[in-house]
Short mmCIF file of C-alpha atoms and ligand atoms in Angstrom, two decimals:
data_model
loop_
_atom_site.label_atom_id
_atom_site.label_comp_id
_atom_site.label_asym_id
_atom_site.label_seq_id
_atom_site.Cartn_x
_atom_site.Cartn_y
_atom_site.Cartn_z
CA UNK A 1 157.44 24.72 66.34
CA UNK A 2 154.97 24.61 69.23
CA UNK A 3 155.81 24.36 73.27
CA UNK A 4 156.02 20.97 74.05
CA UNK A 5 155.96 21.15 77.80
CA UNK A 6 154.27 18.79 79.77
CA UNK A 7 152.93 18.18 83.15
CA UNK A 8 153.03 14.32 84.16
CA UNK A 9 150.94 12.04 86.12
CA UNK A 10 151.66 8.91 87.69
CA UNK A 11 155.31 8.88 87.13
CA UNK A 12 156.30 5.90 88.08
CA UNK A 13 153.94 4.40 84.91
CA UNK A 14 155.99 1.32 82.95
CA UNK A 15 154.02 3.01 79.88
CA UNK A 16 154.55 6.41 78.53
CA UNK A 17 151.51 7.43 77.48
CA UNK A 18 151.53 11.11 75.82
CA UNK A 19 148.20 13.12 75.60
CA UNK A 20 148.32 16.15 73.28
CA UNK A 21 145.73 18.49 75.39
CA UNK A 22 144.75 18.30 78.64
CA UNK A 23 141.17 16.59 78.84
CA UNK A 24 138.34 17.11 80.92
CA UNK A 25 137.69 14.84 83.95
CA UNK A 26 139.42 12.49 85.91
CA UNK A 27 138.44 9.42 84.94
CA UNK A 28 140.14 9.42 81.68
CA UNK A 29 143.83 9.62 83.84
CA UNK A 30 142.42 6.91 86.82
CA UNK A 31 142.14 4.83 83.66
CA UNK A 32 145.09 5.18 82.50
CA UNK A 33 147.05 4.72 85.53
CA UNK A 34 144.99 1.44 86.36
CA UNK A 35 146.81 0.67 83.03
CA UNK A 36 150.16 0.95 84.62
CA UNK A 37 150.73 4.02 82.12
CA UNK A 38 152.29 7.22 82.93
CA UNK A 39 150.60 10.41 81.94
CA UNK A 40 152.64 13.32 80.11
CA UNK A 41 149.90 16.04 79.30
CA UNK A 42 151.38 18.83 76.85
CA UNK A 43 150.46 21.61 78.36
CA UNK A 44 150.44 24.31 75.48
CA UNK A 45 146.76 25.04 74.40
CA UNK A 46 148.07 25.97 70.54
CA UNK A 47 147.20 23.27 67.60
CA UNK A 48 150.10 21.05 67.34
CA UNK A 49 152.37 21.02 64.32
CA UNK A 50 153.88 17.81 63.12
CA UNK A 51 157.24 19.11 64.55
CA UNK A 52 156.23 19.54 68.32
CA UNK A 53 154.24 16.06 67.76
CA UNK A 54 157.37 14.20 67.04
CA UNK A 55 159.30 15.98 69.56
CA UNK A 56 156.70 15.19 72.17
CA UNK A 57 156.94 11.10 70.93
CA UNK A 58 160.44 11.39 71.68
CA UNK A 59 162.53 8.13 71.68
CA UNK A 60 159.87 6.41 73.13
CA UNK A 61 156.52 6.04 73.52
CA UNK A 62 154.37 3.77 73.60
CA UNK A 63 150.72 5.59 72.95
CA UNK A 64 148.97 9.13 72.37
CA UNK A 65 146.28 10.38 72.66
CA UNK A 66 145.58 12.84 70.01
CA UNK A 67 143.51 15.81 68.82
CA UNK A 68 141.28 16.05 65.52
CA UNK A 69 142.63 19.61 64.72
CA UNK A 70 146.76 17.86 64.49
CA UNK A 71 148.54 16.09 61.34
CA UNK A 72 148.94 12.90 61.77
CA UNK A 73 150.42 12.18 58.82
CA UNK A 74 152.92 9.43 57.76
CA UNK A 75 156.19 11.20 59.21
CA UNK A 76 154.49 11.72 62.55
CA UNK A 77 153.35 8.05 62.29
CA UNK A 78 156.31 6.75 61.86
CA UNK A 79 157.81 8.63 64.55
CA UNK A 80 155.58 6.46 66.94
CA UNK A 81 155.96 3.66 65.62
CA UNK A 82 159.77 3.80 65.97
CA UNK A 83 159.01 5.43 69.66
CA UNK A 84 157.83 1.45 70.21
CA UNK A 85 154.01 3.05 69.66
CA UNK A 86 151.21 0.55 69.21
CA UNK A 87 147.72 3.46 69.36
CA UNK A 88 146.87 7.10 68.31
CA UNK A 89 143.56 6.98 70.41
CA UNK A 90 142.29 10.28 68.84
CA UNK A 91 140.15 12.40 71.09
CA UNK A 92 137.28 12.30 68.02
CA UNK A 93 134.78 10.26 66.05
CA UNK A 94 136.44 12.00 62.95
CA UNK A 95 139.67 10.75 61.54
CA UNK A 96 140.20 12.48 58.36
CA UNK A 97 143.36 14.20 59.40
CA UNK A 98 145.32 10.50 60.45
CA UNK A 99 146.68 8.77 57.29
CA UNK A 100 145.17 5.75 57.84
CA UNK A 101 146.75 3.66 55.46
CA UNK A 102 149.83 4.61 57.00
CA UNK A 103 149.03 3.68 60.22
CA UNK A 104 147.58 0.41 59.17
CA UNK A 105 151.07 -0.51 57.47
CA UNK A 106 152.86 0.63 60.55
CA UNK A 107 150.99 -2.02 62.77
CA UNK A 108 149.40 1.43 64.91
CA UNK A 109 145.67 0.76 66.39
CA UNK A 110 144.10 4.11 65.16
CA UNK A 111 141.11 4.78 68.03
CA UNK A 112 138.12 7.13 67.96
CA UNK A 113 135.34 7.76 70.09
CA UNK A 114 131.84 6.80 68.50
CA UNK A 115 128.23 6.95 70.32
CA UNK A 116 128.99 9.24 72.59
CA UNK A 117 128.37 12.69 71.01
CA UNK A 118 125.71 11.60 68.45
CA UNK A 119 123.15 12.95 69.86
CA UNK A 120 125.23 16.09 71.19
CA UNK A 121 126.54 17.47 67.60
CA UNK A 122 123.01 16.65 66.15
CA UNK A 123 121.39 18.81 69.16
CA UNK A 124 124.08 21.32 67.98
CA UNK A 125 123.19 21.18 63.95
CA UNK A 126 119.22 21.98 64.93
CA UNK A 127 120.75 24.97 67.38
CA UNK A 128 122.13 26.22 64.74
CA UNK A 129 119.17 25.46 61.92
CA UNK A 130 116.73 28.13 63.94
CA UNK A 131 119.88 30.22 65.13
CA UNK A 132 120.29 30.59 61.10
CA UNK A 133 116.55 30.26 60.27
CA UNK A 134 115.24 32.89 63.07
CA UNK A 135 118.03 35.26 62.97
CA UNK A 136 119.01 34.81 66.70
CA UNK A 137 123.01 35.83 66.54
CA UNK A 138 121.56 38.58 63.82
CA UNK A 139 118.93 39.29 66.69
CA UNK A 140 121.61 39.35 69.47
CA UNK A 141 123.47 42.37 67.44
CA UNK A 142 120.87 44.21 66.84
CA UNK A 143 119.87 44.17 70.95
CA UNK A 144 122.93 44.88 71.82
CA UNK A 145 123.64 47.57 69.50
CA UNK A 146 120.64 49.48 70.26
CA UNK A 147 119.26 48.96 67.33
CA UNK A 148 115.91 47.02 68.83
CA UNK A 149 113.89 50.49 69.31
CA UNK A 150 110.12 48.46 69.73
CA UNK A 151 107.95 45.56 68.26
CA UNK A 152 107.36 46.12 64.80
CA UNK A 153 105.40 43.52 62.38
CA UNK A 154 108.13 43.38 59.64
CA UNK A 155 111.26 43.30 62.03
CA UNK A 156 113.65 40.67 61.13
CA UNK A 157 111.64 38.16 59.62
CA UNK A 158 113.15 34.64 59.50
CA UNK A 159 111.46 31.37 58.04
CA UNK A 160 109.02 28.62 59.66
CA UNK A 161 110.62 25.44 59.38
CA UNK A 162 107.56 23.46 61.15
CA UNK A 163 106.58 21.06 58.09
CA UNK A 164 109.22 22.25 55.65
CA UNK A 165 111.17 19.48 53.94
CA UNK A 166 114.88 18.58 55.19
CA UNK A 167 117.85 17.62 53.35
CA UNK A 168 120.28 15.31 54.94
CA UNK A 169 123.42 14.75 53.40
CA UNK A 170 125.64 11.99 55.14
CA UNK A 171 122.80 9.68 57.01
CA UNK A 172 125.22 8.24 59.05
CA UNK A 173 125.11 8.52 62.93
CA UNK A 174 124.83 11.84 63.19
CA UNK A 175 122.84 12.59 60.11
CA UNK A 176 120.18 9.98 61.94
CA UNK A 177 120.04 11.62 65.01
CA UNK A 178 120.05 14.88 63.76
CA UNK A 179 116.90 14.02 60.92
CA UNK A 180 114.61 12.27 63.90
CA UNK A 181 115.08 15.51 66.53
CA UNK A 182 113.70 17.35 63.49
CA UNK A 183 111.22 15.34 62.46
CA UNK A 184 109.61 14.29 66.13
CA UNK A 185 110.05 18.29 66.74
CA UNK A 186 109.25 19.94 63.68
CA UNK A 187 107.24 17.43 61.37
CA UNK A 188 109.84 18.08 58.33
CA UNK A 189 109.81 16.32 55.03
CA UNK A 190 112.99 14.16 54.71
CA UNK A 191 115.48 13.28 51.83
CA UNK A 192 118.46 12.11 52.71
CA UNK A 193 121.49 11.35 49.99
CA UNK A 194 124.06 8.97 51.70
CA UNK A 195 126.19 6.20 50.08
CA UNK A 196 124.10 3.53 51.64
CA UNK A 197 120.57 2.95 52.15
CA UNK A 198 119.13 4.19 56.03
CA UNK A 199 116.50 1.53 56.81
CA UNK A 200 116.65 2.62 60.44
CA UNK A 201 116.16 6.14 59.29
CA UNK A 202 113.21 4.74 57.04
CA UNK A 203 111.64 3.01 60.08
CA UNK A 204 111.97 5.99 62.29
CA UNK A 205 110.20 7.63 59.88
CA UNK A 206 107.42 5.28 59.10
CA UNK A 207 106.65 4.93 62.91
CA UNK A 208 106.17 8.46 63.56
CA UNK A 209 103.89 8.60 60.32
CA UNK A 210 101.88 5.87 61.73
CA UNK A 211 101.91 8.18 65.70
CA UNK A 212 100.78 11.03 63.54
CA UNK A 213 97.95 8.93 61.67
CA UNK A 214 96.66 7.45 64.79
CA UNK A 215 96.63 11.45 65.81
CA UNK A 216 94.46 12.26 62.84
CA UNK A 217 97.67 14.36 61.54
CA UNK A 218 99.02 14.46 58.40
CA UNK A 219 102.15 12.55 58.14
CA UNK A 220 105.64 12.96 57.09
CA UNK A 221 107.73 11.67 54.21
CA UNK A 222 111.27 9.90 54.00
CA UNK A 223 113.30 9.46 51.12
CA UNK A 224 116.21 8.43 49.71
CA UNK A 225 117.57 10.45 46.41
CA UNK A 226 120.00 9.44 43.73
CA UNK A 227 120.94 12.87 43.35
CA UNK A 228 122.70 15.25 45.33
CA UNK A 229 120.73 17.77 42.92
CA UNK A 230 117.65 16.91 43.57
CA UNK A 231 117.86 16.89 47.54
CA UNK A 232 119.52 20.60 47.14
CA UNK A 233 116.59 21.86 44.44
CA UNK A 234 113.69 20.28 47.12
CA UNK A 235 115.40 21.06 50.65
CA UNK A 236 114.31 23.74 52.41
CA UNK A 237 116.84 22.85 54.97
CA UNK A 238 120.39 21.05 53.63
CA UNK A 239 122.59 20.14 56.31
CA UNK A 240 125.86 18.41 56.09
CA UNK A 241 126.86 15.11 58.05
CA UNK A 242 128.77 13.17 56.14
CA UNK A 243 132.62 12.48 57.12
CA UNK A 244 135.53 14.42 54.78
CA UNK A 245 137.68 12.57 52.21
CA UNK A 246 138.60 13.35 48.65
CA UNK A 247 134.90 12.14 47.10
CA UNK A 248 133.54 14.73 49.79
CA UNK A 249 135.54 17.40 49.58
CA UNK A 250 133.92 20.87 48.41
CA UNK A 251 130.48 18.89 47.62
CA UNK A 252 129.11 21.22 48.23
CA UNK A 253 130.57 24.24 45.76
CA UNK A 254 128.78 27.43 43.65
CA UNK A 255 127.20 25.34 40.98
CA UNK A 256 125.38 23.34 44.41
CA UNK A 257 124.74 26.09 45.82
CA UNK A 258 122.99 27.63 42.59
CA UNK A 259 120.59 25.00 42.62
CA UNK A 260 119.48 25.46 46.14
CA UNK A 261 116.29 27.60 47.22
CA UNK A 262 117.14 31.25 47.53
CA UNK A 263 115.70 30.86 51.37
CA UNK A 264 117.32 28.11 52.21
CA UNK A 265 119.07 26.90 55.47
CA UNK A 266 122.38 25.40 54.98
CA UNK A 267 124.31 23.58 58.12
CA UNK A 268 127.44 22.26 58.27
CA UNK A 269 128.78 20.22 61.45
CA UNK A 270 130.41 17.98 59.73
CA UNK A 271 133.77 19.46 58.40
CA UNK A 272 134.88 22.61 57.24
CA UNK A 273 136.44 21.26 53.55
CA UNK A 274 133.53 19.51 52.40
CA UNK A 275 131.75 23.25 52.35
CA UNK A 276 133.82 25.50 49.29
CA UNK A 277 133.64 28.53 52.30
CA UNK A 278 134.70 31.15 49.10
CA UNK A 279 131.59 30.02 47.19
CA UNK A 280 129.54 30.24 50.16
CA UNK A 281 130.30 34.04 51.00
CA UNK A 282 129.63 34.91 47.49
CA UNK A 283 126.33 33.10 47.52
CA UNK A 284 125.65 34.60 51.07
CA UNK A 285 126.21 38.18 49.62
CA UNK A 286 124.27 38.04 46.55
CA UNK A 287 121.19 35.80 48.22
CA UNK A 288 120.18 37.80 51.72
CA UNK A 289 117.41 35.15 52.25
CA UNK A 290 119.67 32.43 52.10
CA UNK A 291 121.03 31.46 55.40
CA UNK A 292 124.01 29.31 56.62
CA UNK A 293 125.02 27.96 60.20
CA UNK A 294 128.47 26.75 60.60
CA UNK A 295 130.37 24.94 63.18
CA UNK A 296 133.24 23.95 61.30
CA UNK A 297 135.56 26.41 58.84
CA UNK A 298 137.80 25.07 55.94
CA UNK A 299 140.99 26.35 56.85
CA UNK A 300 139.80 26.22 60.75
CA UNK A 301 140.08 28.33 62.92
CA UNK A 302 140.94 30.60 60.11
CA UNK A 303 137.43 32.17 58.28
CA UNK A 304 137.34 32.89 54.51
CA UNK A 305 137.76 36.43 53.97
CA UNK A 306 134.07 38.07 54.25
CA UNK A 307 132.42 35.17 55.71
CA UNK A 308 132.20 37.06 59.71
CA UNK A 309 131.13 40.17 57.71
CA UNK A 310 127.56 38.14 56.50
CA UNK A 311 124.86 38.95 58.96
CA UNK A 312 122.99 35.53 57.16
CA UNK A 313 125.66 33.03 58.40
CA UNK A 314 125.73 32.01 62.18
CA UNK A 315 129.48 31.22 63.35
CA UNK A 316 130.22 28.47 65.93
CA UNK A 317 133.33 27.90 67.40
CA UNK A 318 133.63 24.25 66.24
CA UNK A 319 130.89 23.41 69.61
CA UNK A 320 129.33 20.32 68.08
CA UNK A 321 130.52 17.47 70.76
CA UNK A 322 130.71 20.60 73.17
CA UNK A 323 129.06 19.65 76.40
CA UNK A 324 130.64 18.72 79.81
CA UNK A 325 128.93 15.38 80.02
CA UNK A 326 130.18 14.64 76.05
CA UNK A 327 133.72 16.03 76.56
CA UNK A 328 134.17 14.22 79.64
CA UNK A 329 132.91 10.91 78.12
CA UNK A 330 135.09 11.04 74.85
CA UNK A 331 138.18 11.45 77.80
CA UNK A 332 137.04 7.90 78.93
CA UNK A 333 136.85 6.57 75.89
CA UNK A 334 139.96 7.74 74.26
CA UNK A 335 141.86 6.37 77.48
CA UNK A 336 139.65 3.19 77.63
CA UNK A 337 141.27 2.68 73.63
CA UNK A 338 145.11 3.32 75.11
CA UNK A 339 144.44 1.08 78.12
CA UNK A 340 142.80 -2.16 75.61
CA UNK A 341 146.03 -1.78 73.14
CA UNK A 342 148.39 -1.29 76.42
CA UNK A 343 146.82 -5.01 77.53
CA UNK A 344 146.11 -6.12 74.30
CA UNK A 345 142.49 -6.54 75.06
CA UNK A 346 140.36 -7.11 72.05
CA UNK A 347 138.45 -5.05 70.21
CA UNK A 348 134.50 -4.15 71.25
CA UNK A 349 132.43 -5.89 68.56
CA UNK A 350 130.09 -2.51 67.99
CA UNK A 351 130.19 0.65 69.00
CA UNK A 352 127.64 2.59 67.47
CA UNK A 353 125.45 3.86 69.76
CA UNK A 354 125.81 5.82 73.31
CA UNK A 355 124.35 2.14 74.63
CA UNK A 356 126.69 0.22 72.77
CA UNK A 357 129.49 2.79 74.97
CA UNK A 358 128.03 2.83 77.95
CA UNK A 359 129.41 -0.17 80.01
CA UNK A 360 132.44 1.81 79.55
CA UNK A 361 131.17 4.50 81.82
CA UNK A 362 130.37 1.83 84.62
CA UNK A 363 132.79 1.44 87.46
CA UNK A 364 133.78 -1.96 85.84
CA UNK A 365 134.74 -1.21 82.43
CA UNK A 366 134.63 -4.20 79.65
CA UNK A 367 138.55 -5.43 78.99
CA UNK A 368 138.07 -4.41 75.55
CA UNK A 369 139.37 -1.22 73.05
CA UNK A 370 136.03 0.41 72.58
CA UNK A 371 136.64 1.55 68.92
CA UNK A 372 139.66 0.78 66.49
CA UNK A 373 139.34 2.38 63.38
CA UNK A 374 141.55 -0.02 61.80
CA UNK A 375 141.15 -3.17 63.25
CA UNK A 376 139.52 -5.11 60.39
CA UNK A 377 142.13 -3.80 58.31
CA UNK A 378 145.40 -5.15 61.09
CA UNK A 379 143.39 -8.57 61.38
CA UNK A 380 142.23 -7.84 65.11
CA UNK A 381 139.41 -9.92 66.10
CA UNK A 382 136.56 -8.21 68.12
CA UNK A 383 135.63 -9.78 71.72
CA UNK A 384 132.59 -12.67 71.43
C1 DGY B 401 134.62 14.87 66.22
O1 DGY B 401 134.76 14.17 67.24
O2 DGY B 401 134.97 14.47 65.11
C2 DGY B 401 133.97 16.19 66.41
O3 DGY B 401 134.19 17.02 65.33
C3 DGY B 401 134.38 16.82 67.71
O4 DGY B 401 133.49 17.86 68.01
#
């Protein structure tokens, strides 16, 4: 059992309004106290257990706002709902660790926070393609450890990516984003293997064709395969964007790894379970070309045994959504969800992009839940 102490703001709130970690900001909290809502911040900076997260529902409660690393599972759910809870407002796009169905039949709003770090976890997968590619934490080592003694021609050699062919799997949001700073930047190749067909992704990639035509350059591809096979034998870059549930989980395994190039990139910023991190250290060992960067970790923030020992993998400390700006604007959001259920506001009819989000930065948000995971499923309209 975690610490459960808390810190509390706006006391005299008529709602009791628990947040799980303290978030950056201060907007998030003015929010919330415009909501009539007092604040009770846990204050411990350990993951959660299901034990402390009932205990810190209590009796009552009427919302959280909750953390992508904590089980939310049915118990906990319940819990709030008996507290009097109507939201989880989870401080995340991601949702695979809420039991949605749960929820749902409980009557709780489930809220995320979409368009806002698109563009900021993509940015993160292409840090980590060249950090992987061009050796850079490998190259960091070796600097520090004295072990850069002079320029030599066949020093840590890495691999051009300019006009290499990338494979996206999961062209959703993120996916998208990711795929067109790679292709505007580096000309890649694409194939992308996603439930759905990406027409946006299509016509992002026609257009800059037609730019690099009118340029008298050679253009790029886009395609959609049928096979996750095919887009791991072509790729010379794979990386991973699609969201974690039992179809997705370890899709990526030995017998997909086999079947990529032997100097390959892989990335994964999507979750840590949808990447079999055992297979991957044994690949890692017995291909040296092959490189991986990784954000997220399977039994996070626990590593596979071996995996920090592989100078060819790149570690990040789960960064993707990591900037001030991104951080601070997921703390609006989350709180802009809790204040819309508080005053049953409806439901923002799309929020896909960081434009579709953005009148919720203004100093006169919409009266309106930016994102509920659930709401089709609880029969909540979305605001005309
Ligand atoms: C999310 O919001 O799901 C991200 O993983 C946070 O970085």
């Amino acid at each position: 059992m975690n610490d459960t102490a808390t810190f509390v703001v706006n006391p005299n709130g008529a709602r009791r309004i628990v947040v799980t970690k303290d978030l950056p900001g201060a907007r998030w909290s003015e929010l919330l106290t415009q909501a009539d809502c007092r604040i009770e911040i846990a204050r411990s900076e350990e993951t959660l257990d299901e034990i402390a997260l009932r205990a810190l529902i209590g009796g009552r409660c009427d919302g959280v706002i909750g953390q992508l690393t904590e089980p939310w599972s049915s118990a906990a759910l319940e819990t709030l709902a008996r507290a009097g809870g109507k939201a989880l407002s989870l401080y995340a796009v991601g949702y695979d660790n809420v039991d949605i169905e749960a929820a749902t039949r409980l009557g709780l709003q489930i809220c995320n926070t979409p368009g806002i770090l698109t563009e900021t976890t993509a940015e993160m997968a292409v840090a980590l393609t060249f950090a992987a590619a061009r050796r850079v934490a490998e190259g960091d080592r070796a600097v520090r450890a004295g072990r850069f003694t002079g320029w030599l021609p066949g020093f840590m050699l890495g691999e051009l990516l300019w006009r290499k062919t990338l494979g996206i799997v999961g062209a959703g949001r993120i996916g998208t984003a990711y795929a067109r700073m790679m292709v505007e930047g580096h000309k890649v190749d694409l194939l992308y293997y996603s439930p759905r067909r990406n027409e946006h992704l299509e016509r992002l990639a026609d257009d800059y064709s037609d730019y690099l035509i009118a340029r008298g350059e050679q253009p790029i591809t886009c395609r959609r395969v049928t096979t996750l096979d095919e887009l791991l034998e072509q790729s010379d870059i794979v990386s991973l964007h699609t969201t974690l549930n039992e179809t997705t989980f370890h899709l990526i395994g030995c017998r997909q790894l086999a079947r990529m190039k032997r100097t390959a990139v892989l990335v994964n910023t999507s979750r840590g379970p949808v990447l079999d991190e055992a297979a991957l250290v044994e690949h890692c060992r017995r291909h040296p070309g092959f490189r991986a960067g990784l954000d997220v970790y399977e039994g996070e923030p626990r590593l596979s045994p071996g995996l920090d020992e592989l100078d060819n993998v790149v570690l990040a400390p789960h960064l993707g959504s990591a900037t001030r700006w991104t951080r601070e604007g997921m703390a609006i959001l989350a709180a802009a969800n809790v204040a819309a259920v508080m005053h049953e506001w409806p439901v923002w009819p799309r929020a896909t992009t960081l434009d579709d989000v953005l009148p919720f930065f203004g100093d006169s948000p919409p009266e309106a839940a930016p994102s509920i995971v659930n709401a089709a499923a609880l029969g909540l309209t979305p605001r005309s």
